[in-house]
């Protein structure tokens, strides 16, 4: 009595392949539903006698990144700070400013300030800064100055209405 092995082997292999195929189903990866933070303020100051090259980027989630010639610091701003920044830009009529305020006479010691807020960018140089933009620049400089030496997660920003 001889058992026919040949038809059983392919049938066994077929069952094994089909059983294994069920384990290869695709799983959907979890999708992060939160969008990445957007830039609220991008401030860059360059030049001057000290040849500064500082940048402050404030994101809408309160994270602010400060970078200079050789350092980079990340700080956190609270909701009140973010609200005061928005009030500052709105009260200063930033959206009504011209795009460029060049100095009437160029000099190697002049500072250049570039401020971007809500899709608008304004560039100004020393000696030709409108008062409303000067107020904004002063506040952004205070953030740079207060955050630099402390290296703290919650520096005192000196932003007051």
PDB file of C-alpha atoms in Angstrom:
ATOM      1  CA  UNK A   1       0.000   0.000   0.000  1.00  0.00           C
ATOM      2  CA  UNK A   2       1.484   3.219  -1.182  1.00  0.00           C
ATOM      3  CA  UNK A   3       0.389   6.701  -0.009  1.00  0.00           C
ATOM      4  CA  UNK A   4       0.379   9.377  -2.637  1.00  0.00           C
ATOM      5  CA  UNK A   5       2.440  12.153  -1.127  1.00  0.00           C
ATOM      6  CA  UNK A   6       2.705  14.328  -4.191  1.00  0.00           C
ATOM      7  CA  UNK A   7      -0.863  15.849  -4.116  1.00  0.00           C
ATOM      8  CA  UNK A   8      -0.669  16.439  -0.361  1.00  0.00           C
ATOM      9  CA  UNK A   9       2.606  18.440  -0.416  1.00  0.00           C
ATOM     10  CA  UNK A  10       1.388  21.171  -2.814  1.00  0.00           C
ATOM     11  CA  UNK A  11      -1.887  21.382  -0.931  1.00  0.00           C
ATOM     12  CA  UNK A  12       0.000  21.769   2.359  1.00  0.00           C
ATOM     13  CA  UNK A  13       2.241  24.477   0.855  1.00  0.00           C
ATOM     14  CA  UNK A  14      -0.790  26.343  -0.485  1.00  0.00           C
ATOM     15  CA  UNK A  15      -2.459  26.318   2.949  1.00  0.00           C
ATOM     16  CA  UNK A  16       0.767  27.481   4.581  1.00  0.00           C
ATOM     17  CA  UNK A  17       1.149  30.398   2.129  1.00  0.00           C
ATOM     18  CA  UNK A  18      -2.476  31.473   2.538  1.00  0.00           C
ATOM     19  CA  UNK A  19      -2.256  31.315   6.335  1.00  0.00           C
ATOM     20  CA  UNK A  20       0.941  33.383   6.300  1.00  0.00           C
ATOM     21  CA  UNK A  21      -0.543  35.935   3.924  1.00  0.00           C
ATOM     22  CA  UNK A  22      -3.135  36.930   6.504  1.00  0.00           C
ATOM     23  CA  UNK A  23      -0.315  38.054   8.786  1.00  0.00           C
ATOM     24  CA  UNK A  24       1.016  40.445   6.184  1.00  0.00           C
ATOM     25  CA  UNK A  25      -1.988  42.745   6.193  1.00  0.00           C
ATOM     26  CA  UNK A  26      -1.319  46.454   6.151  1.00  0.00           C
ATOM     27  CA  UNK A  27      -1.695  48.437   9.309  1.00  0.00           C
ATOM     28  CA  UNK A  28      -2.341  52.116   9.145  1.00  0.00           C
ATOM     29  CA  UNK A  29       0.167  54.148  11.075  1.00  0.00           C
ATOM     30  CA  UNK A  30      -1.184  56.674  13.549  1.00  0.00           C
ATOM     31  CA  UNK A  31      -1.406  60.085  11.947  1.00  0.00           C
ATOM     32  CA  UNK A  32      -0.543  63.184  13.915  1.00  0.00           C
ATOM     33  CA  UNK A  33      -3.576  65.433  13.511  1.00  0.00           C
ATOM     34  CA  UNK A  34      -1.891  68.550  14.864  1.00  0.00           C
ATOM     35  CA  UNK A  35      -0.304  70.850  12.360  1.00  0.00           C
ATOM     36  CA  UNK A  36       3.239  72.085  12.883  1.00  0.00           C
ATOM     37  CA  UNK A  37       3.606  75.493  14.512  1.00  0.00           C
ATOM     38  CA  UNK A  38       3.717  78.485  12.240  1.00  0.00           C
ATOM     39  CA  UNK A  39       6.003  81.485  12.536  1.00  0.00           C
ATOM     40  CA  UNK A  40       4.392  84.427  14.299  1.00  0.00           C
ATOM     41  CA  UNK A  41       7.393  86.799  14.277  1.00  0.00           C
ATOM     42  CA  UNK A  42      10.727  86.559  12.485  1.00  0.00           C
ATOM     43  CA  UNK A  43      13.169  89.273  13.562  1.00  0.00           C
ATOM     44  CA  UNK A  44      16.712  89.710  12.275  1.00  0.00           C
ATOM     45  CA  UNK A  45      19.175  92.440  13.222  1.00  0.00           C
ATOM     46  CA  UNK A  46      22.546  92.769  11.586  1.00  0.00           C
ATOM     47  CA  UNK A  47      25.439  95.177  11.423  1.00  0.00           C
ATOM     48  CA  UNK A  48      26.466  97.921  13.771  1.00  0.00           C
ATOM     49  CA  UNK A  49      29.858  98.571  15.261  1.00  0.00           C
ATOM     50  CA  UNK A  50      29.783  95.145  16.925  1.00  0.00           C
ATOM     51  CA  UNK A  51      28.799  93.413  13.643  1.00  0.00           C
ATOM     52  CA  UNK A  52      25.745  91.805  15.222  1.00  0.00           C
ATOM     53  CA  UNK A  53      23.908  88.987  13.491  1.00  0.00           C
ATOM     54  CA  UNK A  54      21.010  88.043  15.780  1.00  0.00           C
ATOM     55  CA  UNK A  55      17.757  86.363  14.919  1.00  0.00           C
ATOM     56  CA  UNK A  56      14.588  85.799  16.920  1.00  0.00           C
ATOM     57  CA  UNK A  57      11.888  83.487  15.600  1.00  0.00           C
ATOM     58  CA  UNK A  58       8.678  83.262  17.623  1.00  0.00           C
ATOM     59  CA  UNK A  59       6.273  80.452  16.778  1.00  0.00           C
ATOM     60  CA  UNK A  60       2.530  80.568  17.423  1.00  0.00           C
ATOM     61  CA  UNK A  61       2.851  77.789  20.025  1.00  0.00           C
ATOM     62  CA  UNK A  62       5.057  79.991  22.255  1.00  0.00           C
ATOM     63  CA  UNK A  63       8.417  78.492  21.352  1.00  0.00           C
ATOM     64  CA  UNK A  64      11.005  81.120  20.481  1.00  0.00           C
ATOM     65  CA  UNK A  65      14.419  80.426  18.999  1.00  0.00           C
ATOM     66  CA  UNK A  66      17.184  82.970  19.466  1.00  0.00           C
ATOM     67  CA  UNK A  67      20.373  82.607  17.487  1.00  0.00           C
ATOM     68  CA  UNK A  68      23.499  84.731  17.358  1.00  0.00           C
ATOM     69  CA  UNK A  69      26.965  84.445  15.941  1.00  0.00           C
ATOM     70  CA  UNK A  70      27.927  81.442  18.040  1.00  0.00           C
ATOM     71  CA  UNK A  71      24.916  80.515  20.174  1.00  0.00           C
ATOM     72  CA  UNK A  72      21.386  79.308  19.830  1.00  0.00           C
ATOM     73  CA  UNK A  73      18.816  79.312  22.613  1.00  0.00           C
ATOM     74  CA  UNK A  74      15.237  78.132  22.793  1.00  0.00           C
ATOM     75  CA  UNK A  75      12.825  79.792  25.196  1.00  0.00           C
ATOM     76  CA  UNK A  76       9.123  79.430  25.899  1.00  0.00           C
ATOM     77  CA  UNK A  77       6.701  82.318  25.873  1.00  0.00           C
ATOM     78  CA  UNK A  78       3.389  82.038  27.652  1.00  0.00           C
ATOM     79  CA  UNK A  79      -0.015  82.903  26.184  1.00  0.00           C
ATOM     80  CA  UNK A  80       0.068  86.374  27.767  1.00  0.00           C
ATOM     81  CA  UNK A  81       3.413  87.154  26.100  1.00  0.00           C
ATOM     82  CA  UNK A  82       2.059  86.013  22.722  1.00  0.00           C
ATOM     83  CA  UNK A  83      -1.065  88.120  23.156  1.00  0.00           C
ATOM     84  CA  UNK A  84       1.007  91.184  24.092  1.00  0.00           C
ATOM     85  CA  UNK A  85       3.180  90.688  21.020  1.00  0.00           C
ATOM     86  CA  UNK A  86       0.094  90.586  18.802  1.00  0.00           C
ATOM     87  CA  UNK A  87      -1.311  93.710  20.487  1.00  0.00           C
ATOM     88  CA  UNK A  88       2.020  95.475  19.991  1.00  0.00           C
ATOM     89  CA  UNK A  89       2.027  94.754  16.247  1.00  0.00           C
ATOM     90  CA  UNK A  90      -1.638  95.699  15.842  1.00  0.00           C
ATOM     91  CA  UNK A  91      -1.379  98.946  17.829  1.00  0.00           C
ATOM     92  CA  UNK A  92       1.750  99.887  15.895  1.00  0.00           C
ATOM     93  CA  UNK A  93      -0.151  99.472  12.608  1.00  0.00           C
ATOM     94  CA  UNK A  94       2.579  97.170  11.328  1.00  0.00           C
ATOM     95  CA  UNK A  95       0.468  96.153   8.335  1.00  0.00           C
ATOM     96  CA  UNK A  96       0.425  99.806   7.173  1.00  0.00           C
ATOM     97  CA  UNK A  97       4.199 100.269   7.179  1.00  0.00           C
ATOM     98  CA  UNK A  98       6.213 100.438   3.986  1.00  0.00           C
ATOM     99  CA  UNK A  99       8.337  97.436   3.077  1.00  0.00           C
ATOM    100  CA  UNK A 100      11.661  99.280   3.191  1.00  0.00           C
ATOM    101  CA  UNK A 101      13.131 102.180   5.157  1.00  0.00           C
ATOM    102  CA  UNK A 102      16.747 102.568   3.967  1.00  0.00           C
ATOM    103  CA  UNK A 103      19.095 105.014   5.643  1.00  0.00           C
ATOM    104  CA  UNK A 104      19.575 108.172   3.579  1.00  0.00           C
ATOM    105  CA  UNK A 105      23.360 107.841   3.858  1.00  0.00           C
ATOM    106  CA  UNK A 106      24.972 104.412   4.004  1.00  0.00           C
ATOM    107  CA  UNK A 107      27.595 103.691   6.609  1.00  0.00           C
ATOM    108  CA  UNK A 108      29.328 100.454   7.641  1.00  0.00           C
ATOM    109  CA  UNK A 109      28.227 100.966  11.258  1.00  0.00           C
ATOM    110  CA  UNK A 110      24.492 101.044  10.542  1.00  0.00           C
ATOM    111  CA  UNK A 111      22.171  98.403  11.927  1.00  0.00           C
ATOM    112  CA  UNK A 112      19.665  96.739   9.627  1.00  0.00           C
ATOM    113  CA  UNK A 113      16.441  95.380  11.117  1.00  0.00           C
ATOM    114  CA  UNK A 114      14.115  92.975   9.303  1.00  0.00           C
ATOM    115  CA  UNK A 115      10.784  92.185  10.939  1.00  0.00           C
ATOM    116  CA  UNK A 116       8.205  89.741   9.548  1.00  0.00           C
ATOM    117  CA  UNK A 117       4.759  89.376  11.071  1.00  0.00           C
ATOM    118  CA  UNK A 118       1.659  87.719   9.611  1.00  0.00           C
ATOM    119  CA  UNK A 119       3.097  87.549   6.100  1.00  0.00           C
ATOM    120  CA  UNK A 120       4.418  91.126   5.954  1.00  0.00           C
ATOM    121  CA  UNK A 121       8.116  91.972   6.059  1.00  0.00           C
ATOM    122  CA  UNK A 122       9.563  95.390   6.851  1.00  0.00           C
ATOM    123  CA  UNK A 123      13.267  96.240   6.632  1.00  0.00           C
ATOM    124  CA  UNK A 124      14.742  99.408   8.155  1.00  0.00           C
ATOM    125  CA  UNK A 125      18.161 100.835   8.856  1.00  0.00           C
ATOM    126  CA  UNK A 126      19.316 103.124  11.635  1.00  0.00           C
ATOM    127  CA  UNK A 127      18.465 106.788  11.111  1.00  0.00           C
ATOM    128  CA  UNK A 128      15.253 105.987   9.190  1.00  0.00           C
ATOM    129  CA  UNK A 129      13.099 103.934  11.532  1.00  0.00           C
ATOM    130  CA  UNK A 130       9.488 105.086  11.887  1.00  0.00           C
ATOM    131  CA  UNK A 131       8.429 105.506  15.544  1.00  0.00           C
ATOM    132  CA  UNK A 132       5.860 102.698  15.412  1.00  0.00           C
ATOM    133  CA  UNK A 133       8.457 100.275  14.036  1.00  0.00           C
ATOM    134  CA  UNK A 134      10.971 101.554  16.602  1.00  0.00           C
ATOM    135  CA  UNK A 135       8.601 100.472  19.386  1.00  0.00           C
ATOM    136  CA  UNK A 136       8.398  96.969  17.917  1.00  0.00           C
ATOM    137  CA  UNK A 137      12.173  96.760  17.457  1.00  0.00           C
ATOM    138  CA  UNK A 138      12.742  97.900  21.052  1.00  0.00           C
ATOM    139  CA  UNK A 139      10.466  95.156  22.400  1.00  0.00           C
ATOM    140  CA  UNK A 140      12.041  92.465  20.221  1.00  0.00           C
ATOM    141  CA  UNK A 141      15.509  93.642  21.279  1.00  0.00           C
ATOM    142  CA  UNK A 142      14.415  93.353  24.919  1.00  0.00           C
ATOM    143  CA  UNK A 143      13.450  89.720  24.311  1.00  0.00           C
ATOM    144  CA  UNK A 144      16.868  89.101  22.766  1.00  0.00           C
ATOM    145  CA  UNK A 145      18.627  90.882  25.620  1.00  0.00           C
ATOM    146  CA  UNK A 146      16.670  89.249  28.426  1.00  0.00           C
ATOM    147  CA  UNK A 147      16.849  85.730  27.050  1.00  0.00           C
ATOM    148  CA  UNK A 148      20.520  85.725  26.112  1.00  0.00           C
ATOM    149  CA  UNK A 149      22.388  85.672  29.402  1.00  0.00           C
ATOM    150  CA  UNK A 150      19.788  83.775  31.453  1.00  0.00           C
ATOM    151  CA  UNK A 151      19.454  80.646  29.304  1.00  0.00           C
ATOM    152  CA  UNK A 152      16.214  80.073  31.159  1.00  0.00           C
ATOM    153  CA  UNK A 153      13.076  78.326  29.938  1.00  0.00           C
ATOM    154  CA  UNK A 154      10.923  81.247  31.113  1.00  0.00           C
ATOM    155  CA  UNK A 155      12.866  84.496  30.988  1.00  0.00           C
ATOM    156  CA  UNK A 156      11.427  87.785  32.039  1.00  0.00           C
ATOM    157  CA  UNK A 157      10.635  89.385  28.734  1.00  0.00           C
ATOM    158  CA  UNK A 158       9.827  92.901  29.743  1.00  0.00           C
ATOM    159  CA  UNK A 159       6.845  92.944  27.403  1.00  0.00           C
ATOM    160  CA  UNK A 160       4.244  95.189  28.880  1.00  0.00           C
ATOM    161  CA  UNK A 161       1.288  96.830  27.233  1.00  0.00           C
TER     162      UNK A 161
END
